[in-house]
XYZ file of C-alpha atoms in Angstrom:
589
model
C 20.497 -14.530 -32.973
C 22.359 -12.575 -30.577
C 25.616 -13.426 -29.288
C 27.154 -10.578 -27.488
C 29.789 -11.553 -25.067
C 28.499 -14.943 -24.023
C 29.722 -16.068 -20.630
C 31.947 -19.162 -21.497
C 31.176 -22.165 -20.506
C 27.924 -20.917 -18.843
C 25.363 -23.965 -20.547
C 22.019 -22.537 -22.167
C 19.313 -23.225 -20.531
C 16.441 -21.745 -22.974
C 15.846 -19.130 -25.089
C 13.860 -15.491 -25.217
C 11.034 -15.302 -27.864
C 10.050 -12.221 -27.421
C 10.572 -9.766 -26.042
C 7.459 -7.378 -25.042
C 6.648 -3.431 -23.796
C 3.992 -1.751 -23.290
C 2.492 1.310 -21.029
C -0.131 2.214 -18.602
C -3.815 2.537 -20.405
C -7.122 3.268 -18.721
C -9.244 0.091 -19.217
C -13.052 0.126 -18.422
C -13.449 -2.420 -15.942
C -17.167 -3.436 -13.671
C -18.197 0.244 -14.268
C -14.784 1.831 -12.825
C -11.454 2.881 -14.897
C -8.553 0.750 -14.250
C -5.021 2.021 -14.792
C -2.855 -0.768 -16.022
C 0.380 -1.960 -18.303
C -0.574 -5.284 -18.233
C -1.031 -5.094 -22.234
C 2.423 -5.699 -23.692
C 3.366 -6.154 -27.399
C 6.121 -7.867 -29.173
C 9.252 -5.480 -30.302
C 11.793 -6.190 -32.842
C 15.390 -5.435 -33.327
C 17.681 -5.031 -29.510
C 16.342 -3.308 -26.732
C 18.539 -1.577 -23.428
C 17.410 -3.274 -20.229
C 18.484 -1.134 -17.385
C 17.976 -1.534 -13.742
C 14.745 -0.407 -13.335
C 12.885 -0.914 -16.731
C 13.094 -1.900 -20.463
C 13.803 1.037 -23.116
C 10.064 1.538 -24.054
C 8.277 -0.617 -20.847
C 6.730 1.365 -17.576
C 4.529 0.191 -15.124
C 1.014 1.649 -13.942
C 1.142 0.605 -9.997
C 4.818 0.360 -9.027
C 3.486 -0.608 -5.246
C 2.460 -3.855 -7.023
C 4.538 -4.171 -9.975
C 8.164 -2.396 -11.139
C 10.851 -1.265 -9.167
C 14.551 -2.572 -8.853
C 13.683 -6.229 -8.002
C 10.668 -6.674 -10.886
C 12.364 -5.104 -13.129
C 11.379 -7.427 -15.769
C 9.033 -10.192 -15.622
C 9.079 -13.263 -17.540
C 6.594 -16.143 -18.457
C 7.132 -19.255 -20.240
C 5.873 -20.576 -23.719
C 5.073 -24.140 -22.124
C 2.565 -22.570 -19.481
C 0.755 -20.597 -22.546
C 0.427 -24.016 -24.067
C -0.813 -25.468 -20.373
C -3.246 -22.655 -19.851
C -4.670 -23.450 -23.640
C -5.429 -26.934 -22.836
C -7.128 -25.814 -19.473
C -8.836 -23.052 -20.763
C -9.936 -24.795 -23.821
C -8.610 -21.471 -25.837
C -6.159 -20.516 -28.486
C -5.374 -17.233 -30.199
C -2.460 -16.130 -27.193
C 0.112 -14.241 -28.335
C 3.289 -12.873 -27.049
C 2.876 -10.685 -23.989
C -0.647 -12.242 -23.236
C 0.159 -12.753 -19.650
C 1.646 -9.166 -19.076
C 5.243 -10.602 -19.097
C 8.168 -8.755 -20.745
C 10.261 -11.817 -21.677
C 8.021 -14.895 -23.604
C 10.451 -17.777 -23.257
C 11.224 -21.173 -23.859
C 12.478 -23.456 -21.174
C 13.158 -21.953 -16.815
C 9.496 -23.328 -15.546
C 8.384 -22.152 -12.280
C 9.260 -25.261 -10.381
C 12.949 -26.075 -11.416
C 14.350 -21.677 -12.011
C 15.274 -21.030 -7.982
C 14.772 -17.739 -6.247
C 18.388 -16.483 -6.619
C 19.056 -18.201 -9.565
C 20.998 -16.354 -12.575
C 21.318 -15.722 -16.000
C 22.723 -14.360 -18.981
C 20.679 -12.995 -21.698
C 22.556 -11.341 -24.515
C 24.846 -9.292 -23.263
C 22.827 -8.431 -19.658
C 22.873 -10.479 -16.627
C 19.709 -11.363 -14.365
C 18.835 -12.585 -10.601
C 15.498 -14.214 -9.783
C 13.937 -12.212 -7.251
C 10.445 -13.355 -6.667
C 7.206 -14.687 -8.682
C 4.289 -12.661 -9.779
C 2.125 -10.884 -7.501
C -1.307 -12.203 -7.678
C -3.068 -9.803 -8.990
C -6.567 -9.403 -10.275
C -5.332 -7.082 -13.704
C -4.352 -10.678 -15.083
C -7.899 -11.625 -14.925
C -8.736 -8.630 -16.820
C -6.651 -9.232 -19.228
C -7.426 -13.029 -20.164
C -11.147 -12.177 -19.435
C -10.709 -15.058 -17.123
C -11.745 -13.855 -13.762
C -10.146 -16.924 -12.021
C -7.068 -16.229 -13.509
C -4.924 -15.203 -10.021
C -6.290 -17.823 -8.082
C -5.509 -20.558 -11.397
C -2.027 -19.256 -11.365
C -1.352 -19.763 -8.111
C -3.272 -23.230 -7.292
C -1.477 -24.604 -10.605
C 1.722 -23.683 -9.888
C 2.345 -21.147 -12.818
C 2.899 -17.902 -11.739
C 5.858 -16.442 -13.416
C 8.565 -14.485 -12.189
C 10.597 -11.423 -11.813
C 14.212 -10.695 -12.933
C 16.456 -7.823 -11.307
C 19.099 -6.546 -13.551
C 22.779 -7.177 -12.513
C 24.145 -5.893 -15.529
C 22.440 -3.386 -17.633
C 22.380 -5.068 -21.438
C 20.751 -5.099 -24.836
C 18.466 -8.421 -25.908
C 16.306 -9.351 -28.467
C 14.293 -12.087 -29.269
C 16.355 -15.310 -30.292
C 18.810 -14.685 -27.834
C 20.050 -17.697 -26.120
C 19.177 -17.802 -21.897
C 22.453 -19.330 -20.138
C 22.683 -20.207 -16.516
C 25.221 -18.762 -14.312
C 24.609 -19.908 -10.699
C 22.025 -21.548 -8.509
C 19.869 -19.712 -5.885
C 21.092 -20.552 -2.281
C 18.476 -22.847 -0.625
C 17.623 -23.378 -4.043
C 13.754 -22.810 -3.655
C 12.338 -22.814 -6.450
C 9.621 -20.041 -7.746
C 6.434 -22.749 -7.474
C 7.732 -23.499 -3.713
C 8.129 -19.868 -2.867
C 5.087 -18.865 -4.340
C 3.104 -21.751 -2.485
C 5.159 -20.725 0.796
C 3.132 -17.143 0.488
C -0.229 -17.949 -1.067
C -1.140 -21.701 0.150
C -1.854 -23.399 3.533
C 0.460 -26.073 5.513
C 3.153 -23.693 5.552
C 6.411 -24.576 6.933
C 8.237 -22.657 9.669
C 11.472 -24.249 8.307
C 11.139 -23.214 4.797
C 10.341 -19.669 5.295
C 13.684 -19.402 7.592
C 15.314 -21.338 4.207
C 13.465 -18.479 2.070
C 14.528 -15.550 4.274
C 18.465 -16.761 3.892
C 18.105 -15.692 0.395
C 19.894 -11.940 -0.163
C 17.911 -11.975 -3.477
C 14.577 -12.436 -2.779
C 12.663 -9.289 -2.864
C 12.035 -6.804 0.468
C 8.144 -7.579 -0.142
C 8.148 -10.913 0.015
C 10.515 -11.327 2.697
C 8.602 -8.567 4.759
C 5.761 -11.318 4.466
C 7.733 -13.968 5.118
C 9.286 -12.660 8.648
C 5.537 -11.429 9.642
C 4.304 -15.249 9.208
C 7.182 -16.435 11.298
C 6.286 -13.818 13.696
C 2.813 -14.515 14.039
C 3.888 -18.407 14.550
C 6.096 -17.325 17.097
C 3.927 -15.013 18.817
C 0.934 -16.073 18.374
C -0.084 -15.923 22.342
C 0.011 -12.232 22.254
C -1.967 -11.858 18.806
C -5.307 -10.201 19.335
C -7.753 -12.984 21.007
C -9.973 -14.565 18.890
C -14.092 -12.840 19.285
C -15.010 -13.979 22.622
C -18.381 -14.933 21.184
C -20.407 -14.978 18.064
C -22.744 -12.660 16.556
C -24.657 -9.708 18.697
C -25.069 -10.565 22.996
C -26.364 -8.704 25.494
C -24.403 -6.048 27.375
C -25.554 -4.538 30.374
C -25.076 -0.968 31.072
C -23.385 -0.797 34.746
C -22.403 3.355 34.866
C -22.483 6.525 32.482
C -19.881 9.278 32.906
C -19.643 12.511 31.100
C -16.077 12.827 30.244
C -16.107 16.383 28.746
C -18.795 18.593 26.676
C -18.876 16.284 23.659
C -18.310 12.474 25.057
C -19.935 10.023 27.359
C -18.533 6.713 28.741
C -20.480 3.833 29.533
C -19.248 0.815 31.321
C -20.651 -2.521 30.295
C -20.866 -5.978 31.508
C -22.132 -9.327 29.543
C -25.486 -9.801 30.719
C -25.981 -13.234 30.557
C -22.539 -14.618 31.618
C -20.031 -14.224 34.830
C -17.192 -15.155 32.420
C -13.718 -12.834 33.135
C -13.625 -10.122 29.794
C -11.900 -11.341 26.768
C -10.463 -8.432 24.505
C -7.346 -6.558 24.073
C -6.184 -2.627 24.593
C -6.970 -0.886 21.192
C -9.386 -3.169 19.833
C -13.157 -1.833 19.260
C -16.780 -2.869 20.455
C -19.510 -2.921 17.528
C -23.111 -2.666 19.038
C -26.585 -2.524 17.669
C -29.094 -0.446 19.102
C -32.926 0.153 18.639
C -33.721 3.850 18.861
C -36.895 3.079 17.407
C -37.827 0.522 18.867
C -37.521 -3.681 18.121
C -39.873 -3.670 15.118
C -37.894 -1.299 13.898
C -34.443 -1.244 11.332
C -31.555 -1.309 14.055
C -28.798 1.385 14.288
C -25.260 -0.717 14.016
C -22.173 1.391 15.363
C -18.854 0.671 15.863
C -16.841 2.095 19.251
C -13.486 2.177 20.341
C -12.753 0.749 23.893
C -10.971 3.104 26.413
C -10.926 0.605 29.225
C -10.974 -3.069 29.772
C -10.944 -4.919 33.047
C -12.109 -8.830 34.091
C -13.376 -6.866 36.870
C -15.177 -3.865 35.553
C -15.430 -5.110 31.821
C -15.783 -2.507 28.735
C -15.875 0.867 28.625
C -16.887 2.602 25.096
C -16.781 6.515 24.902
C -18.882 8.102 22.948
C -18.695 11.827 21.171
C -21.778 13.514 20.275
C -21.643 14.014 16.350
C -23.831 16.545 14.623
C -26.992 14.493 13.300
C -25.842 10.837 14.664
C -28.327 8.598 15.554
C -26.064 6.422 17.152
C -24.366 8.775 19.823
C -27.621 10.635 19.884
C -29.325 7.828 21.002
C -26.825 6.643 23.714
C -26.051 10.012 25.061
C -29.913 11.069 25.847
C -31.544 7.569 26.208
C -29.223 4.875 27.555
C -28.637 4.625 31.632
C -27.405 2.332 33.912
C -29.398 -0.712 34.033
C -29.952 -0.982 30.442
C -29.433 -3.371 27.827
C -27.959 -3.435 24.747
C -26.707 -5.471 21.662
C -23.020 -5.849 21.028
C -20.527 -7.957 19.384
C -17.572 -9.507 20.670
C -13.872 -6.903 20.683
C -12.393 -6.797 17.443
C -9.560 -4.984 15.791
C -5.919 -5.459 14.898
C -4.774 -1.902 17.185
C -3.304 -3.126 19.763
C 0.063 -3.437 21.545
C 2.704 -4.692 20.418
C 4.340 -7.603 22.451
C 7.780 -6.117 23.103
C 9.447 -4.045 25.746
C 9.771 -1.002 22.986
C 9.323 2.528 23.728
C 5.976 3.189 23.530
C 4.225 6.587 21.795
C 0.539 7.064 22.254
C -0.481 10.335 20.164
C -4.100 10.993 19.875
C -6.519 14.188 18.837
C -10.353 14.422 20.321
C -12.104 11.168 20.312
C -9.235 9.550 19.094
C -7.873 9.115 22.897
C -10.128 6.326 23.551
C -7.795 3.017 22.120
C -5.055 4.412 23.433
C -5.724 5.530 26.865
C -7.193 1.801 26.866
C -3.387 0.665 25.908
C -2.248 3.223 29.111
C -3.966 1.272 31.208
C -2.684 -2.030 30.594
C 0.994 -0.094 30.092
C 0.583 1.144 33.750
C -0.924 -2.129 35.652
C 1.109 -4.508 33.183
C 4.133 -3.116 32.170
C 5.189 -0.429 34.650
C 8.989 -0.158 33.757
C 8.190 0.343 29.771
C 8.563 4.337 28.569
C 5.374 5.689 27.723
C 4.829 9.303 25.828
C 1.050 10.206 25.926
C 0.651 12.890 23.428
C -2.395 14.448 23.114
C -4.215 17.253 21.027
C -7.698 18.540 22.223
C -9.755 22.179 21.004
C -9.692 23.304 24.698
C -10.308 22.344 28.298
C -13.846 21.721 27.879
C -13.417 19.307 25.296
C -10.647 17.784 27.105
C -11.662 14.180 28.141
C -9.875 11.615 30.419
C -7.389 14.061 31.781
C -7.904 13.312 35.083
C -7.260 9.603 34.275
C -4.430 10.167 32.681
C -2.742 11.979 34.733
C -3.114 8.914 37.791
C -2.305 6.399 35.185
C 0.776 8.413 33.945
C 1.843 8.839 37.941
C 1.922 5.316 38.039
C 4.714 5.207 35.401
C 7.828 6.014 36.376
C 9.251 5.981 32.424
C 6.012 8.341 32.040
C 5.851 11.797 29.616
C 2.821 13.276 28.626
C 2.188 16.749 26.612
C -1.217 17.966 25.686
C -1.992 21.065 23.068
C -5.054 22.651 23.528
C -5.734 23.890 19.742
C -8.335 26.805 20.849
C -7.720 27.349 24.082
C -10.192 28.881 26.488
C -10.823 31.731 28.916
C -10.259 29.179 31.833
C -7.517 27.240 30.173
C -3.903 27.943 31.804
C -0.943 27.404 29.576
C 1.333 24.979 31.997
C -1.400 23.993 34.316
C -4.263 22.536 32.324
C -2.726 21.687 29.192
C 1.325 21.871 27.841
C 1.063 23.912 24.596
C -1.065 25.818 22.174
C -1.689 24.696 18.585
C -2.338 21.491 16.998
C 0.069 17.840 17.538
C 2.616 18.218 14.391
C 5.298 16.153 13.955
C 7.626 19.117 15.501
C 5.811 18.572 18.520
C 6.638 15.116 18.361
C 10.001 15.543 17.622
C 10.436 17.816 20.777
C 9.585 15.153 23.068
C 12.921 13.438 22.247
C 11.383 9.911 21.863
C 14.237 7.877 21.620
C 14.836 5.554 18.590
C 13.355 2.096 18.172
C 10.012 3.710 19.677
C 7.055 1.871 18.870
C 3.644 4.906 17.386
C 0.003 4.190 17.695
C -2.403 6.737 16.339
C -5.450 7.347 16.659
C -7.600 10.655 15.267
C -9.085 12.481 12.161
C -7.988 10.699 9.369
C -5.849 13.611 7.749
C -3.866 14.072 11.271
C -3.245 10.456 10.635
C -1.649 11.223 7.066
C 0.502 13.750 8.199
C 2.099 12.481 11.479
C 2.819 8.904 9.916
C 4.534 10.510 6.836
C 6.298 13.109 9.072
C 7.286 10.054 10.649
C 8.042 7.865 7.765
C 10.339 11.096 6.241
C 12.475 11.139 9.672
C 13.294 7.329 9.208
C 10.357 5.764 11.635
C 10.355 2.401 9.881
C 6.805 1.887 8.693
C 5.985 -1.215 11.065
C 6.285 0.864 13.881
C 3.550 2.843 13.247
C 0.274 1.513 13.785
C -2.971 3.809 13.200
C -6.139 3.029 14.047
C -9.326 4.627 11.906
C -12.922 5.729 13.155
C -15.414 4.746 10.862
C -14.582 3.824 7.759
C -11.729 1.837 6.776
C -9.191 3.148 4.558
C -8.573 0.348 1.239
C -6.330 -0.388 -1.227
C -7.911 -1.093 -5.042
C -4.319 -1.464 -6.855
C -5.173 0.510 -10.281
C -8.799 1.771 -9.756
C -8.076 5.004 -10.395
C -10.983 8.110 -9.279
C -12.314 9.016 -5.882
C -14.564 7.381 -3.654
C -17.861 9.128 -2.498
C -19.406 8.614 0.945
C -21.057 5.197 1.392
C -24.245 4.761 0.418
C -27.509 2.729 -1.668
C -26.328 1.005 -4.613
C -27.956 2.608 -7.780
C -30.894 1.063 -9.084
C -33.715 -0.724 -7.439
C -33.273 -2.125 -4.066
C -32.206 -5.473 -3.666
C -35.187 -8.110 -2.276
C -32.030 -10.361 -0.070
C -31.399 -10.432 3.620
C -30.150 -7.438 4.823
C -26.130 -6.689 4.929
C -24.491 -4.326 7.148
C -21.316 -2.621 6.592
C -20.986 -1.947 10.200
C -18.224 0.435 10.334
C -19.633 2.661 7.122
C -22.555 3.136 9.089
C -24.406 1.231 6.014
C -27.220 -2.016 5.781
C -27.921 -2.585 2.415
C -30.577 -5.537 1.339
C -28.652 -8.010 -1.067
C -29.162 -8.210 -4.682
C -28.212 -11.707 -6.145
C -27.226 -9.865 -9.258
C -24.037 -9.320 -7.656
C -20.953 -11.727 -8.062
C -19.573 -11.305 -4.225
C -19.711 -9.171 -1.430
C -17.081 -7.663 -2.339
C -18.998 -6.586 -5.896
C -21.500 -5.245 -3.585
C -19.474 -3.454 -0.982
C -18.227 -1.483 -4.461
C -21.235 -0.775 -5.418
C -21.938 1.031 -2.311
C -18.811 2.643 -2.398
C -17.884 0.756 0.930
C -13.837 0.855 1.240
C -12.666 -2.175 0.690
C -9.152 -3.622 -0.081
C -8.864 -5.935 -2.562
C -5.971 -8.153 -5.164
C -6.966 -11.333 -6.473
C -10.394 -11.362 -6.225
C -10.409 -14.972 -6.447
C -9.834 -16.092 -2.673
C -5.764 -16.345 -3.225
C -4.255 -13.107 -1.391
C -6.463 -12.394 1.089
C -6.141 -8.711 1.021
C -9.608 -8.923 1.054
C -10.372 -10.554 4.403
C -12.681 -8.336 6.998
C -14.298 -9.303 10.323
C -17.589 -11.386 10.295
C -19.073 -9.708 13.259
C -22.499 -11.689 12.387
C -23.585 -14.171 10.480
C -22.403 -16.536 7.780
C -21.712 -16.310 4.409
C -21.487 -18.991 1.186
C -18.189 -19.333 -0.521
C -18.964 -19.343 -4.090
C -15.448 -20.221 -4.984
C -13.272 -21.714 -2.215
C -10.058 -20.115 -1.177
C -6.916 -21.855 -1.435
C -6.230 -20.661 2.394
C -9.707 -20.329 4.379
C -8.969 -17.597 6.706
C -9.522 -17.879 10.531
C -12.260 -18.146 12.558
C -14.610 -14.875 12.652
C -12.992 -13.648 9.233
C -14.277 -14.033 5.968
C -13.014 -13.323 2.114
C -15.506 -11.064 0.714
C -14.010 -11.377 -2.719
C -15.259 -14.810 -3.037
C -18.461 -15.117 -0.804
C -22.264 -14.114 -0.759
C -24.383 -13.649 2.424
C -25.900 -16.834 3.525
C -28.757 -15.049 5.520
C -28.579 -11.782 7.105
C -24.484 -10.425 8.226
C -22.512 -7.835 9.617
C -19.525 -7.087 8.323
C -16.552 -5.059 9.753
C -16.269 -2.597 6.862
């Protein structure tokens, strides 16, 4: 046993078993590759720990795992014993749970976030318990795993290193101080992953300088939604598909179309919010026929006048085609009620609306509340088009920005044309860059929305990322399909389309914003198996109903929880991770 400069008097609290590395592999996983370092093995003799890793350890997905403040994670011999009796298995051996230090003693509900210790001759801090995360499961062969974890209290936690040291297994584990607030890792844990939250703990939790920047970024956006949750996007002013009556149709330039629409069957005022997005289903041939389901940003909403989609005309879509040449005023169609998390913050910020094309449509929406709500707020409208004939909304634009007196606008006309008069009809030539940004002198603590092809996107949030824009400013919003994030699936994604084999014999599901409606196969564990199989984007953690990274808009229908969530997530949202269709459903992926 090791015995390098004990701390005196410091009591021991427990002791290290063993101590385990191990580095990224490629495991075959549901017909994918994942990348993982969950498999760790038992090392003799002493072994540096230094402030970011073990001599010999790495990580495969240091957004998830790694980094200063999990620089080590540890897991206790008395949970492998509870997990054997639970799982009615035996045969665990060190490093089963992907942890780096096996020990004895410093369970998840009495070691406090905070909390620190001496281990041979290096010191440790608590920072924050495991990330639920569905590798675990993979490497128990225990699906469930993340969501067992979590609902029984046992996650584990992560060490950051206060003094770089050398351990080894038999060293003694002595206790040096108590976390302030002292929360333990089982309340924390519970504080982020179960329901009945309370306000007052997560203010206790956020006075703690040790707990990690992730989980107290989490943390302060719970307390903000409690405190704000009047201006959170309204809840789907009704369910499934209504009718929505077309009241006008205005070409806006060469390539889009605008068409104003009203509830048909109600005199209600309009429920929705600037940014958020109208998904309708339309019949080009005919109502015996398979429906066309689209999804369309708003560019105007009004009690009095109601929505306004615009439409571009893209090269073979049935969709646009359909509504540009067919659909007049007077007409009908199918539509669900506004979704979609774009939308304005509820400050008194600076306020950047950059856009290319089509993209204009959310935010010239969030203009128009800006200029009949919030008059006094600065407002840069930044917008890139090819030229003046595919120019829409200037016209609008221009009154709404007149009606700001904090108002700046610049527009760069990529391809300019014959008629198109540098200074008159648009600002600049070339494409919006981040320089062009930067030349607007947007001063700090400026609040970005995006919208536009998804690699302008990219660029302009990482230009702005790079020039210290603090990531929760930026808010993007994405046409089509949604981007996801599959921590450790490694490979790229094709276009959505048909699973592979024979079709399925279910009710049908659409993927509404991949432009997909697939018939369900039973053969498939969850919607979310079968959103994968179609290569639909979808983010995903757990995958057993714990960290809702799943969770997509239910635009219509309703859906069977196969295994219930620990949390049930709101109204008009659903887990796809855990869940199979119930009967025919839309789903905003």
């Amino acid at each position: 046993m090791s015995t390098t400069n004990p701390t005196p008097d410091a009591p021991v609290v427990g002791r290290l078993l063993s101590l385990n590395v191990g580095g990224p592999r490629d495991v075959p996983w549901e017909g994918k590759t994942v990348r993982t370092a969950i498999w760790k093995q038992p090392v003799d003799g002493r072994r540096m720990v230094r402030r970011i890793n073990i001599d010999g350890d790495d990580q495969a997905d240091r957004a998830a795992h790694g980094g200063e403040h999990r620089a080590v994670f540890v897991y206790q011999i008395e949970s492998y014993r509870y997990w054997e009796r639970q799982l009615q298995r035996d045969g665990f051996v060190y490093g089963q749970f992907g942890e780096n230090f096996t020990v004895e003693g410093l369970a998840d509900d009495e070691v406090c976030i905070g909390d620190r210790y001496q281990i041979g001759n290096a010191i440790f801090e608590v920072t924050q318990p495991r990330v639920t995360c569905f590798r675990v499961g993979i490497r128990l062969s225990e699906p469930r795993m993340p969501s067992l974890l979590v609902a029984h209290h046992r996650p584990g936690f992560y060490f950051r290193v206060i003094q770089e040291g050398e351990v080894e297994a038999g060293d003694d584990i002595r206790h040096l101080q108590t976390g302030p607030e002292e929360l333990t890792v089982a309340d924390v844990d519970g504080l982020l992953y179960l329901p009945n939250r309370s306000r007052r703990t997560l203010e206790r939790a956020l006075r703690i300088p040790a707990l990690s920047k992730g989980w107290q970024g989490s943390f302060r956006e719970l307390l903000e939604q409690a405190e704000h949750s009047a201006a959170a996007p309204p809840a789907p002013a009704w369910e499934g598909f209504a009718p929505l009556t077309v009241e006008a149709v205005h070409r806006e330039s060469n390539t889009i179309v605008s068409f104003g629409l009203r509830p048909a069957d109600t005199k209600e005022a309009v429920r929705a919010a600037a940014g958020q997005y109208l998904t309708v289903r339309l019949r080009p041939d005919g109502p015996d026929h398979a429906p066309v389901v689209r999804t369309y940003s708003m560019s105007a909403i009004t009690p009095d006048d109601g929505y306004r989609i615009s439409v571009k005309l893209e090269p073979g879509g049935a969709g646009s085609a359909f509504l540009q040449q067919h659909v007049k005023p007077g007409d009908v169609i199918e539509a669900a009620a506004p979704r979609g998390e774009f939308v304005l913050r509820d400050n008194d910020h600076p306020v950047a609306l950059v856009s290319a094309g089509v993209g204009a449509t959310p935010v010239l929406a969030m203009l128009r509340t800006l200029a009949k709500r919030h008059p006094a707020r600065q407002v840069w409208w930044i917008h890139g088009a090819r030229n003046g004939q595919e120019h829409a909304f200037r016209q609008e634009v221009d009154q709404l920005l007149a009606e700001l007196p904090n108002g700046h606008r610049t527009t760069a006309y990529s391809r300019p044309g014959a008629d198109d008069v540098l200074g008159a009809t648009f600002d600049r030539a070339g494409r919006i860059t981040i320089d062009t940004i930067e030349a607007m002198q947007i001063p700090e603590g400026a609040d970005y929305y995006i919208c536009g092809p998804a690699g302008f996107m990219r660029e302009l949030s990482a230009g702005l990322t790079a020039r210290g824009i603090p990531p929760e400013r930026i808010s993007m919003e994405i046409f089509g399909t949604v981007e996801a994030s599959a921590p450790g699936v490694v490979g790229d994604r094709p276009a959505p389309h048909q699973p592979a084999g024979r079709p399925g014999q279910g009710p049908v599901v659409t993927f509404s914003r991949s432009n997909l409606a697939v018939a369900w196969d039973p053969s498939y564990s969850s919607l979310l198996e079968f959103a994968e199989a179609c290569d639909v984007p979808v983010s995903f953690g757990c995958r057993t109903g714990v960290c809702h990274y799943c969770e997509s808009g239910l635009v219509d229908g309703e859906v069977t929880y196969k295994t219930e969530p620990l949390e049930p997530p709101e109204e008009g949202r659903v887990l796809v991770c855990c869940t199979e269709p119930a009967g025919e459903v839309t789903l905003a992926l």
